Amino acid sequence: MAKTIGIVTSGGDAPGMNAAIRAVTRVSHAKGFQVIGFERGWDGLLTNSFRRLTPRSVGGIIQLGGTILHTLRCPGFEEKGAIEKGAETLSTHGVDSLVVIGGDGSFRGALELSRKSSALMIGIPATIDNDVYGTDETIGFDTAVNTAVGTIDKIRDTAISHERIFLVEVMGRKRGFLALEVGICVGAEVILIPEKPMSLADIVRLMEESAKKGKRAGIIVAAEGCGNTSKLALEMQQQTESEVRLSILGYAQRGGGPTARSRLLASLFAEKAVDLICQGKGSMAVGLQKGEITGYDLDKAAKDKKPIDLRLLQVADMLAT
Ligand code: ADP
């Protein structure tokens, strides 16, 4: 009997999720499998909301941001009986493998589901935060970096013309991967990330050093998890001679068409996911490790903390001299 593969996109959306849906569908179809897409994240399994996916129905979406299946943070999936209901939905459709496209939270949901369902669970990491353990990069990260860099380049024009400091808040409630990479790429004077908190006094000192070097404008990139940036901008203005403005990039970073790199990663991760299914392997995530697409333990992807390379902060410091 032909296999039936389920796909769910869950958690925060990320550019490239559609490219992953398309690739999982087409590779599965090429192997003779049927594909079902569950709608609105885990909620689709609770409400039996789904659509059949075919190579034609996923045409023309590789370049689209967001996810055609929609996504949701679904606290209901953590409530009593929800996992059993999800497992029952999979069984009703004869789904023997489920591909979960999302972040570590979505993978934790998949792990719980794997305890009640015989379907093989495969996680494809997709989040602009790049915070999934075991993969050097997640789908959508490169797009978000490029979006933020493009916007900050524009902000820098005003910073230079008006000789101002701009504090730019980028996404990253818990982790600073996006802020760190964006900060280096825009030549930020200071980068603030949750993993290495900096005091107001230290930030002011760095700005004063920058001013002494003859810099009359500057960019400070802060991950949103570093605290209240409105307050910080005000305090910085009060404690320095500079005019300080705040710009919060917000949701623009999550949307937009995926870059070529995000599309490529999505396509290759998807192919690997279906390959693992063909080998009968479940409870695995796919990831990029030192340039290679690989499969690894879903439990680690869901629960372990991805290390951040703090040395990059020193590199950024040197580059800002
Ligand atoms: P992301 O996948 O982007 O990290 P979230 O952390 O919001 O996003 O997780 C997405 C969803 O995964 C949650 O809304 C919830 O439905 C589900 N989930 C997370 N942890 C669990 C869990 N322990 N049991 C069941 N579902 C979970």
mmCIF file of C-alpha atoms and ligand atoms in Angstrom:
data_model
loop_
_atom_site.group_PDB
_atom_site.id
_atom_site.type_symbol
_atom_site.label_atom_id
_atom_site.label_comp_id
_atom_site.label_asym_id
_atom_site.label_seq_id
_atom_site.Cartn_x
_atom_site.Cartn_y
_atom_site.Cartn_z
ATOM 1 C CA MET A 1 0.000 0.000 0.000
ATOM 2 C CA ALA A 2 1.234 3.489 -0.848
ATOM 3 C CA LYS A 3 2.561 5.510 2.027
ATOM 4 C CA THR A 4 0.770 8.653 3.141
ATOM 5 C CA ILE A 5 2.941 11.535 4.294
ATOM 6 C CA GLY A 6 1.499 14.338 6.392
ATOM 7 C CA ILE A 7 2.941 17.848 6.475
ATOM 8 C CA VAL A 8 2.349 20.451 9.168
ATOM 9 C CA THR A 9 3.827 23.945 9.470
ATOM 10 C CA SER A 10 3.836 25.098 13.078
ATOM 11 C CA GLY A 11 4.997 27.918 15.365
ATOM 12 C CA GLY A 12 6.205 31.238 13.937
ATOM 13 C CA ASP A 13 6.211 31.422 10.146
ATOM 14 C CA ALA A 14 9.493 31.642 8.280
ATOM 15 C CA PRO A 15 10.281 32.464 4.637
ATOM 16 C CA GLY A 16 10.980 29.188 2.859
ATOM 17 C CA MET A 17 8.270 27.129 4.585
ATOM 18 C CA ASN A 18 6.398 27.053 1.258
ATOM 19 C CA ALA A 19 9.505 25.908 -0.592
ATOM 20 C CA ALA A 20 9.740 23.065 1.962
ATOM 21 C CA ILE A 21 6.049 22.116 1.536
ATOM 22 C CA ARG A 22 6.537 22.056 -2.231
ATOM 23 C CA ALA A 23 9.683 19.947 -2.060
ATOM 24 C CA VAL A 24 8.317 17.410 0.459
ATOM 25 C CA THR A 25 5.213 17.026 -1.720
ATOM 26 C CA ARG A 26 7.079 16.597 -4.969
ATOM 27 C CA VAL A 27 9.803 14.274 -3.679
ATOM 28 C CA SER A 28 7.139 12.167 -1.922
ATOM 29 C CA HIS A 29 5.066 12.044 -5.085
ATOM 30 C CA ALA A 30 8.106 10.972 -7.099
ATOM 31 C CA LYS A 31 8.460 8.026 -4.677
ATOM 32 C CA GLY A 32 4.795 7.099 -5.165
ATOM 33 C CA PHE A 33 3.523 8.475 -1.832
ATOM 34 C CA GLN A 34 0.365 10.494 -1.171
ATOM 35 C CA VAL A 35 0.609 13.773 0.719
ATOM 36 C CA ILE A 36 -1.784 15.505 3.112
ATOM 37 C CA GLY A 37 -1.184 19.011 4.466
ATOM 38 C CA PHE A 38 -2.702 19.753 7.868
ATOM 39 C CA GLU A 39 -3.824 23.355 8.271
ATOM 40 C CA ARG A 40 -3.024 25.907 11.000
ATOM 41 C CA GLY A 41 -0.260 23.998 12.730
ATOM 42 C CA TRP A 42 -1.162 21.404 15.334
ATOM 43 C CA ASP A 43 -4.696 22.763 15.338
ATOM 44 C CA GLY A 44 -5.208 20.985 11.993
ATOM 45 C CA LEU A 45 -4.740 17.651 13.736
ATOM 46 C CA LEU A 46 -7.185 18.610 16.496
ATOM 47 C CA THR A 47 -9.886 19.813 14.088
ATOM 48 C CA ASN A 48 -9.144 17.440 11.214
ATOM 49 C CA SER A 49 -8.481 20.406 8.949
ATOM 50 C CA PHE A 50 -6.456 19.242 5.978
ATOM 51 C CA ARG A 51 -6.002 19.338 2.225
ATOM 52 C CA ARG A 52 -4.497 16.898 -0.238
ATOM 53 C CA LEU A 53 -1.236 18.163 -1.686
ATOM 54 C CA THR A 54 -0.169 17.227 -5.194
ATOM 55 C CA PRO A 55 2.744 18.354 -7.352
ATOM 56 C CA ARG A 56 0.331 20.723 -9.133
ATOM 57 C CA SER A 57 -1.295 22.134 -6.007
ATOM 58 C CA VAL A 58 2.119 23.228 -4.699
ATOM 59 C CA GLY A 59 3.041 24.947 -7.974
ATOM 60 C CA GLY A 60 3.952 28.638 -7.926
ATOM 61 C CA ILE A 61 4.713 28.817 -4.204
ATOM 62 C CA ILE A 62 8.504 28.426 -4.024
ATOM 63 C CA GLN A 63 8.924 32.207 -4.079
ATOM 64 C CA LEU A 64 6.236 33.011 -1.500
ATOM 65 C CA GLY A 65 6.867 33.957 2.130
ATOM 66 C CA GLY A 66 4.690 32.572 4.931
ATOM 67 C CA THR A 67 3.013 29.199 4.600
ATOM 68 C CA ILE A 68 0.066 28.208 2.403
ATOM 69 C CA LEU A 69 -0.962 25.743 5.118
ATOM 70 C CA HIS A 70 -1.109 28.603 7.644
ATOM 71 C CA THR A 71 0.499 28.260 11.042
ATOM 72 C CA LEU A 72 -0.482 28.792 14.611
ATOM 73 C CA ARG A 73 0.867 28.755 18.109
ATOM 74 C CA CYS A 74 -1.532 26.154 19.407
ATOM 75 C CA PRO A 75 -1.521 25.921 23.231
ATOM 76 C CA GLY A 76 -4.465 23.494 22.887
ATOM 77 C CA PHE A 77 -2.027 20.844 21.698
ATOM 78 C CA GLU A 78 -0.455 20.794 25.162
ATOM 79 C CA GLU A 79 -3.800 20.185 26.868
ATOM 80 C CA LYS A 80 -4.999 16.815 28.157
ATOM 81 C CA GLY A 81 -6.205 14.477 25.428
ATOM 82 C CA ALA A 82 -4.877 16.621 22.562
ATOM 83 C CA ILE A 83 -2.002 14.334 21.644
ATOM 84 C CA GLU A 84 -4.375 11.335 21.573
ATOM 85 C CA LYS A 85 -6.716 13.298 19.300
ATOM 86 C CA GLY A 86 -3.795 14.215 17.007
ATOM 87 C CA ALA A 87 -2.691 10.574 16.847
ATOM 88 C CA GLU A 88 -6.259 9.543 16.016
ATOM 89 C CA THR A 89 -6.407 12.058 13.123
ATOM 90 C CA LEU A 90 -3.160 10.683 11.703
ATOM 91 C CA SER A 91 -4.498 7.158 11.981
ATOM 92 C CA THR A 92 -7.841 8.079 10.342
ATOM 93 C CA HIS A 93 -5.968 9.341 7.288
ATOM 94 C CA GLY A 94 -3.523 6.438 7.291
ATOM 95 C CA VAL A 95 -0.657 8.897 7.747
ATOM 96 C CA ASP A 96 2.429 6.801 8.427
ATOM 97 C CA SER A 97 4.961 9.652 8.442
ATOM 98 C CA LEU A 98 4.595 13.263 9.530
ATOM 99 C CA VAL A 99 6.944 16.033 8.444
ATOM 100 C CA VAL A 100 6.880 18.932 10.904
ATOM 101 C CA ILE A 101 8.205 22.217 9.551
ATOM 102 C CA GLY A 102 8.880 24.630 12.419
ATOM 103 C CA GLY A 103 11.072 25.410 15.399
ATOM 104 C CA ASP A 104 12.039 23.546 18.558
ATOM 105 C CA GLY A 105 8.599 24.120 20.129
ATOM 106 C CA SER A 106 6.935 22.393 17.191
ATOM 107 C CA PHE A 107 9.459 19.566 17.479
ATOM 108 C CA ARG A 108 8.513 19.096 21.153
ATOM 109 C CA GLY A 109 4.922 18.690 20.000
ATOM 110 C CA ALA A 110 6.078 16.085 17.451
ATOM 111 C CA LEU A 111 7.984 14.198 20.148
ATOM 112 C CA GLU A 112 4.884 14.050 22.335
ATOM 113 C CA LEU A 113 2.859 12.854 19.359
ATOM 114 C CA SER A 114 5.404 10.135 18.591
ATOM 115 C CA ARG A 115 4.630 8.597 22.013
ATOM 116 C CA LYS A 116 1.002 8.019 21.008
ATOM 117 C CA SER A 117 1.278 7.523 17.244
ATOM 118 C CA SER A 118 3.118 4.923 15.195
ATOM 119 C CA ALA A 119 3.751 7.510 12.439
ATOM 120 C CA LEU A 120 7.398 8.393 11.827
ATOM 121 C CA MET A 121 8.095 11.990 12.888
ATOM 122 C CA ILE A 122 10.622 14.064 10.957
ATOM 123 C CA GLY A 123 11.409 17.680 11.869
ATOM 124 C CA ILE A 124 12.514 20.270 9.322
ATOM 125 C CA PRO A 125 13.921 23.324 11.147
ATOM 126 C CA ALA A 126 12.325 26.532 9.919
ATOM 127 C CA THR A 127 12.558 29.712 11.984
ATOM 128 C CA ILE A 128 14.124 33.116 11.416
ATOM 129 C CA ASP A 129 15.705 32.809 14.880
ATOM 130 C CA ASN A 130 18.183 30.091 13.784
ATOM 131 C CA ASP A 131 17.967 28.689 17.309
ATOM 132 C CA VAL A 132 17.429 24.976 16.661
ATOM 133 C CA TYR A 133 20.125 22.733 18.110
ATOM 134 C CA GLY A 134 22.022 20.519 15.654
ATOM 135 C CA THR A 135 21.729 22.627 12.519
ATOM 136 C CA ASP A 136 24.062 25.421 11.534
ATOM 137 C CA GLU A 137 21.161 27.138 9.808
ATOM 138 C CA THR A 138 17.381 27.047 9.750
ATOM 139 C CA ILE A 139 15.061 27.778 6.828
ATOM 140 C CA GLY A 140 14.226 31.498 6.783
ATOM 141 C CA PHE A 141 17.252 32.747 8.709
ATOM 142 C CA ASP A 142 19.148 33.930 5.640
ATOM 143 C CA THR A 143 16.050 35.760 4.367
ATOM 144 C CA ALA A 144 15.518 37.519 7.704
ATOM 145 C CA VAL A 145 19.191 38.523 7.880
ATOM 146 C CA ASN A 146 18.996 40.011 4.386
ATOM 147 C CA THR A 147 15.715 41.805 5.121
ATOM 148 C CA ALA A 148 17.103 43.343 8.300
ATOM 149 C CA VAL A 149 20.404 44.296 6.666
ATOM 150 C CA GLY A 150 18.591 45.963 3.743
ATOM 151 C CA THR A 151 16.445 48.007 6.107
ATOM 152 C CA ILE A 152 19.310 48.988 8.420
ATOM 153 C CA ASP A 153 21.388 50.114 5.415
ATOM 154 C CA LYS A 154 18.585 52.591 4.710
ATOM 155 C CA ILE A 155 18.446 53.682 8.345
ATOM 156 C CA ARG A 156 22.191 54.289 8.240
ATOM 157 C CA ASP A 157 21.685 56.910 5.520
ATOM 158 C CA THR A 158 19.656 58.973 7.993
ATOM 159 C CA ALA A 159 22.046 58.176 10.834
ATOM 160 C CA ILE A 160 24.937 59.604 8.789
ATOM 161 C CA SER A 161 23.041 62.594 7.360
ATOM 162 C CA HIS A 162 21.693 63.669 10.755
ATOM 163 C CA GLU A 163 24.738 62.505 12.727
ATOM 164 C CA ARG A 164 22.611 60.376 15.021
ATOM 165 C CA ILE A 165 22.835 57.083 16.806
ATOM 166 C CA PHE A 166 20.179 54.566 15.829
ATOM 167 C CA LEU A 167 19.268 51.765 18.170
ATOM 168 C CA VAL A 168 17.736 49.100 15.941
ATOM 169 C CA GLU A 169 15.757 46.279 17.525
ATOM 170 C CA VAL A 170 15.695 43.031 15.573
ATOM 171 C CA MET A 171 13.730 39.884 16.383
ATOM 172 C CA GLY A 172 15.063 37.311 18.860
ATOM 173 C CA ARG A 173 13.154 37.047 22.112
ATOM 174 C CA LYS A 174 15.481 34.464 23.604
ATOM 175 C CA ARG A 175 18.475 34.140 21.330
ATOM 176 C CA GLY A 176 20.825 36.531 19.540
ATOM 177 C CA PHE A 177 21.750 34.639 16.357
ATOM 178 C CA LEU A 178 19.881 37.093 14.113
ATOM 179 C CA ALA A 179 21.170 40.201 15.915
ATOM 180 C CA LEU A 180 24.747 38.925 15.836
ATOM 181 C CA GLU A 181 24.829 38.161 12.128
ATOM 182 C CA VAL A 182 22.881 41.290 11.187
ATOM 183 C CA GLY A 183 25.122 43.411 13.433
ATOM 184 C CA ILE A 184 28.267 42.207 11.687
ATOM 185 C CA CYS A 185 26.747 42.676 8.234
ATOM 186 C CA VAL A 186 25.677 46.288 8.851
ATOM 187 C CA GLY A 187 28.926 47.199 10.616
ATOM 188 C CA ALA A 188 27.190 47.937 13.917
ATOM 189 C CA GLU A 189 29.142 49.834 16.556
ATOM 190 C CA VAL A 190 27.544 47.714 19.290
ATOM 191 C CA ILE A 191 25.611 44.432 19.191
ATOM 192 C CA LEU A 192 23.359 43.505 22.111
ATOM 193 C CA ILE A 193 22.290 39.882 22.514
ATOM 194 C CA PRO A 194 20.522 38.097 25.396
ATOM 195 C CA GLU A 195 23.407 35.618 25.786
ATOM 196 C CA LYS A 196 25.811 38.411 26.809
ATOM 197 C CA PRO A 197 23.960 41.219 28.560
ATOM 198 C CA MET A 198 25.707 44.585 28.588
ATOM 199 C CA SER A 199 25.136 47.293 31.194
ATOM 200 C CA LEU A 200 24.009 50.788 30.238
ATOM 201 C CA ALA A 201 27.360 52.080 31.516
ATOM 202 C CA ASP A 202 29.226 49.753 29.132
ATOM 203 C CA ILE A 203 27.076 50.773 26.178
ATOM 204 C CA VAL A 204 27.613 54.470 26.969
ATOM 205 C CA ARG A 205 31.366 53.882 27.299
ATOM 206 C CA LEU A 206 31.480 52.199 23.871
ATOM 207 C CA MET A 207 29.526 55.058 22.322
ATOM 208 C CA GLU A 208 31.861 57.601 23.885
ATOM 209 C CA GLU A 209 34.876 55.694 22.561
ATOM 210 C CA SER A 210 33.257 55.655 19.156
ATOM 211 C CA ALA A 211 32.696 59.435 19.318
ATOM 212 C CA LYS A 212 36.338 59.982 20.345
ATOM 213 C CA LYS A 213 37.408 58.084 17.220
ATOM 214 C CA GLY A 214 35.553 60.688 15.202
ATOM 215 C CA LYS A 215 32.375 58.749 14.562
ATOM 216 C CA ARG A 216 29.410 61.078 14.667
ATOM 217 C CA ALA A 217 26.809 58.493 13.711
ATOM 218 C CA GLY A 218 26.316 54.911 14.643
ATOM 219 C CA ILE A 219 24.170 51.803 14.608
ATOM 220 C CA ILE A 220 23.480 49.670 17.647
ATOM 221 C CA VAL A 221 21.738 46.387 16.889
ATOM 222 C CA ALA A 222 19.793 44.845 19.776
ATOM 223 C CA ALA A 223 17.907 41.553 19.913
ATOM 224 C CA GLU A 224 14.407 42.125 21.303
ATOM 225 C CA GLY A 225 15.204 39.791 24.209
ATOM 226 C CA CYS A 226 17.701 42.320 25.571
ATOM 227 C CA GLY A 227 14.943 44.312 27.263
ATOM 228 C CA ASN A 228 12.971 47.496 26.774
ATOM 229 C CA THR A 229 14.666 49.279 23.875
ATOM 230 C CA SER A 230 12.501 52.436 24.225
ATOM 231 C CA LYS A 231 13.828 52.879 27.742
ATOM 232 C CA LEU A 232 17.356 52.078 26.639
ATOM 233 C CA ALA A 233 17.266 54.641 23.797
ATOM 234 C CA LEU A 234 16.052 57.308 26.232
ATOM 235 C CA GLU A 235 18.729 56.473 28.820
ATOM 236 C CA MET A 236 21.434 56.480 26.164
ATOM 237 C CA GLN A 237 20.296 59.896 24.954
ATOM 238 C CA GLN A 238 20.315 61.236 28.513
ATOM 239 C CA GLN A 239 23.793 59.923 29.265
ATOM 240 C CA THR A 240 25.580 60.913 26.069
ATOM 241 C CA GLU A 241 25.839 64.035 23.966
ATOM 242 C CA SER A 242 24.317 62.178 21.013
ATOM 243 C CA GLU A 243 20.859 62.182 19.558
ATOM 244 C CA VAL A 244 19.562 58.631 19.832
ATOM 245 C CA ARG A 245 16.643 57.252 17.828
ATOM 246 C CA LEU A 246 14.970 53.870 18.099
ATOM 247 C CA SER A 247 13.806 51.781 15.165
ATOM 248 C CA ILE A 248 12.026 48.478 15.795
ATOM 249 C CA LEU A 249 12.106 46.349 12.659
ATOM 250 C CA GLY A 250 9.277 44.072 13.817
ATOM 251 C CA TYR A 251 7.320 41.666 11.670
ATOM 252 C CA ALA A 252 8.796 42.815 8.357
ATOM 253 C CA GLN A 253 11.686 40.508 9.249
ATOM 254 C CA ARG A 254 9.431 37.437 9.269
ATOM 255 C CA GLY A 255 7.818 37.987 5.877
ATOM 256 C CA GLY A 256 8.757 38.380 2.245
ATOM 257 C CA GLY A 257 9.887 35.983 -0.415
ATOM 258 C CA PRO A 258 12.651 33.608 0.636
ATOM 259 C CA THR A 259 16.189 34.232 -0.590
ATOM 260 C CA ALA A 260 17.786 31.706 -2.921
ATOM 261 C CA ARG A 261 19.640 30.278 0.070
ATOM 262 C CA SER A 262 16.465 29.773 2.128
ATOM 263 C CA ARG A 263 14.809 28.077 -0.884
ATOM 264 C CA LEU A 264 17.818 25.822 -1.424
ATOM 265 C CA LEU A 265 17.982 24.822 2.236
ATOM 266 C CA ALA A 266 14.224 24.127 2.226
ATOM 267 C CA SER A 267 14.491 21.970 -0.885
ATOM 268 C CA LEU A 268 17.491 19.974 0.362
ATOM 269 C CA PHE A 269 16.085 19.522 3.892
ATOM 270 C CA ALA A 270 12.831 18.273 2.368
ATOM 271 C CA GLU A 271 14.585 15.760 0.142
ATOM 272 C CA LYS A 272 16.523 14.460 3.145
ATOM 273 C CA ALA A 273 13.334 14.222 5.219
ATOM 274 C CA VAL A 274 11.635 12.024 2.625
ATOM 275 C CA ASP A 275 14.818 9.988 2.249
ATOM 276 C CA LEU A 276 14.791 9.257 6.014
ATOM 277 C CA ILE A 277 11.142 8.213 5.747
ATOM 278 C CA CYS A 278 12.036 5.863 2.888
ATOM 279 C CA GLN A 279 14.661 4.308 5.156
ATOM 280 C CA GLY A 280 12.004 3.820 7.831
ATOM 281 C CA LYS A 281 13.718 6.247 10.202
ATOM 282 C CA GLY A 282 11.561 8.341 12.536
ATOM 283 C CA SER A 283 12.048 10.725 15.472
ATOM 284 C CA MET A 284 14.706 12.551 13.503
ATOM 285 C CA ALA A 285 15.386 16.124 12.476
ATOM 286 C CA VAL A 286 17.240 17.177 9.366
ATOM 287 C CA GLY A 287 19.901 19.831 9.526
ATOM 288 C CA LEU A 288 22.981 21.408 8.033
ATOM 289 C CA GLN A 289 26.159 20.357 9.810
ATOM 290 C CA LYS A 290 29.474 21.694 8.478
ATOM 291 C CA GLY A 291 28.077 21.977 4.955
ATOM 292 C CA GLU A 292 26.348 18.590 4.898
ATOM 293 C CA ILE A 293 22.634 17.882 5.018
ATOM 294 C CA THR A 294 22.187 15.274 7.676
ATOM 295 C CA GLY A 295 19.644 13.520 9.898
ATOM 296 C CA TYR A 296 19.956 13.594 13.692
ATOM 297 C CA ASP A 297 17.974 12.912 16.854
ATOM 298 C CA LEU A 298 14.692 14.877 17.033
ATOM 299 C CA ASP A 299 14.916 14.796 20.820
ATOM 300 C CA LYS A 300 18.175 16.770 20.697
ATOM 301 C CA ALA A 301 16.758 19.233 18.151
ATOM 302 C CA ALA A 302 13.724 19.778 20.382
ATOM 303 C CA LYS A 303 15.430 20.055 23.749
ATOM 304 C CA ASP A 304 19.116 20.911 23.549
ATOM 305 C CA LYS A 305 20.346 24.484 23.580
ATOM 306 C CA LYS A 306 22.182 25.596 20.474
ATOM 307 C CA PRO A 307 25.483 27.242 21.370
ATOM 308 C CA ILE A 308 26.185 30.714 20.036
ATOM 309 C CA ASP A 309 29.674 31.753 18.967
ATOM 310 C CA LEU A 310 30.390 34.659 21.327
ATOM 311 C CA ARG A 311 33.779 35.161 19.666
ATOM 312 C CA LEU A 312 31.829 36.838 16.868
ATOM 313 C CA LEU A 313 31.114 39.715 19.272
ATOM 314 C CA GLN A 314 34.855 40.315 19.545
ATOM 315 C CA VAL A 315 35.178 40.163 15.769
ATOM 316 C CA ALA A 316 32.359 42.710 15.472
ATOM 317 C CA ASP A 317 34.171 44.918 18.014
ATOM 318 C CA MET A 318 37.373 44.854 15.968
ATOM 319 C CA LEU A 319 35.455 45.583 12.789
ATOM 320 C CA ALA A 320 33.832 48.605 14.418
ATOM 321 C CA THR A 321 37.124 50.340 15.237
HETATM 322 P P1 ADP B 1 8.355 27.124 17.336
HETATM 323 O O1 ADP B 1 8.055 25.813 16.678
HETATM 324 O O2 ADP B 1 8.511 28.229 16.359
HETATM 325 O O3 ADP B 1 9.484 26.999 18.343
HETATM 326 P P2 ADP B 1 6.434 27.351 19.540
HETATM 327 O O4 ADP B 1 7.457 27.277 20.609
HETATM 328 O O5 ADP B 1 5.364 28.378 19.637
HETATM 329 O O6 ADP B 1 7.045 27.566 18.094
HETATM 330 O O7 ADP B 1 5.737 25.905 19.456
HETATM 331 C C1 ADP B 1 4.754 25.657 18.497
HETATM 332 C C2 ADP B 1 3.683 24.779 19.047
HETATM 333 O O8 ADP B 1 4.191 23.480 19.360
HETATM 334 C C3 ADP B 1 3.021 25.221 20.347
HETATM 335 O O9 ADP B 1 2.079 26.221 20.182
HETATM 336 C C4 ADP B 1 2.337 23.930 20.774
HETATM 337 O O10 ADP B 1 1.174 23.712 20.014
HETATM 338 C C5 ADP B 1 3.344 22.874 20.331
HETATM 339 N N1 ADP B 1 4.125 22.375 21.489
HETATM 340 C C6 ADP B 1 5.229 22.912 22.036
HETATM 341 N N2 ADP B 1 5.635 22.173 23.100
HETATM 342 C C7 ADP B 1 4.754 21.147 23.224
HETATM 343 C C8 ADP B 1 4.616 20.025 24.099
HETATM 344 N N3 ADP B 1 5.479 19.814 25.079
HETATM 345 N N4 ADP B 1 3.565 19.194 23.902
HETATM 346 C C9 ADP B 1 2.696 19.408 22.899
HETATM 347 N N5 ADP B 1 2.774 20.436 22.032
HETATM 348 C C10 ADP B 1 3.786 21.278 22.182
#
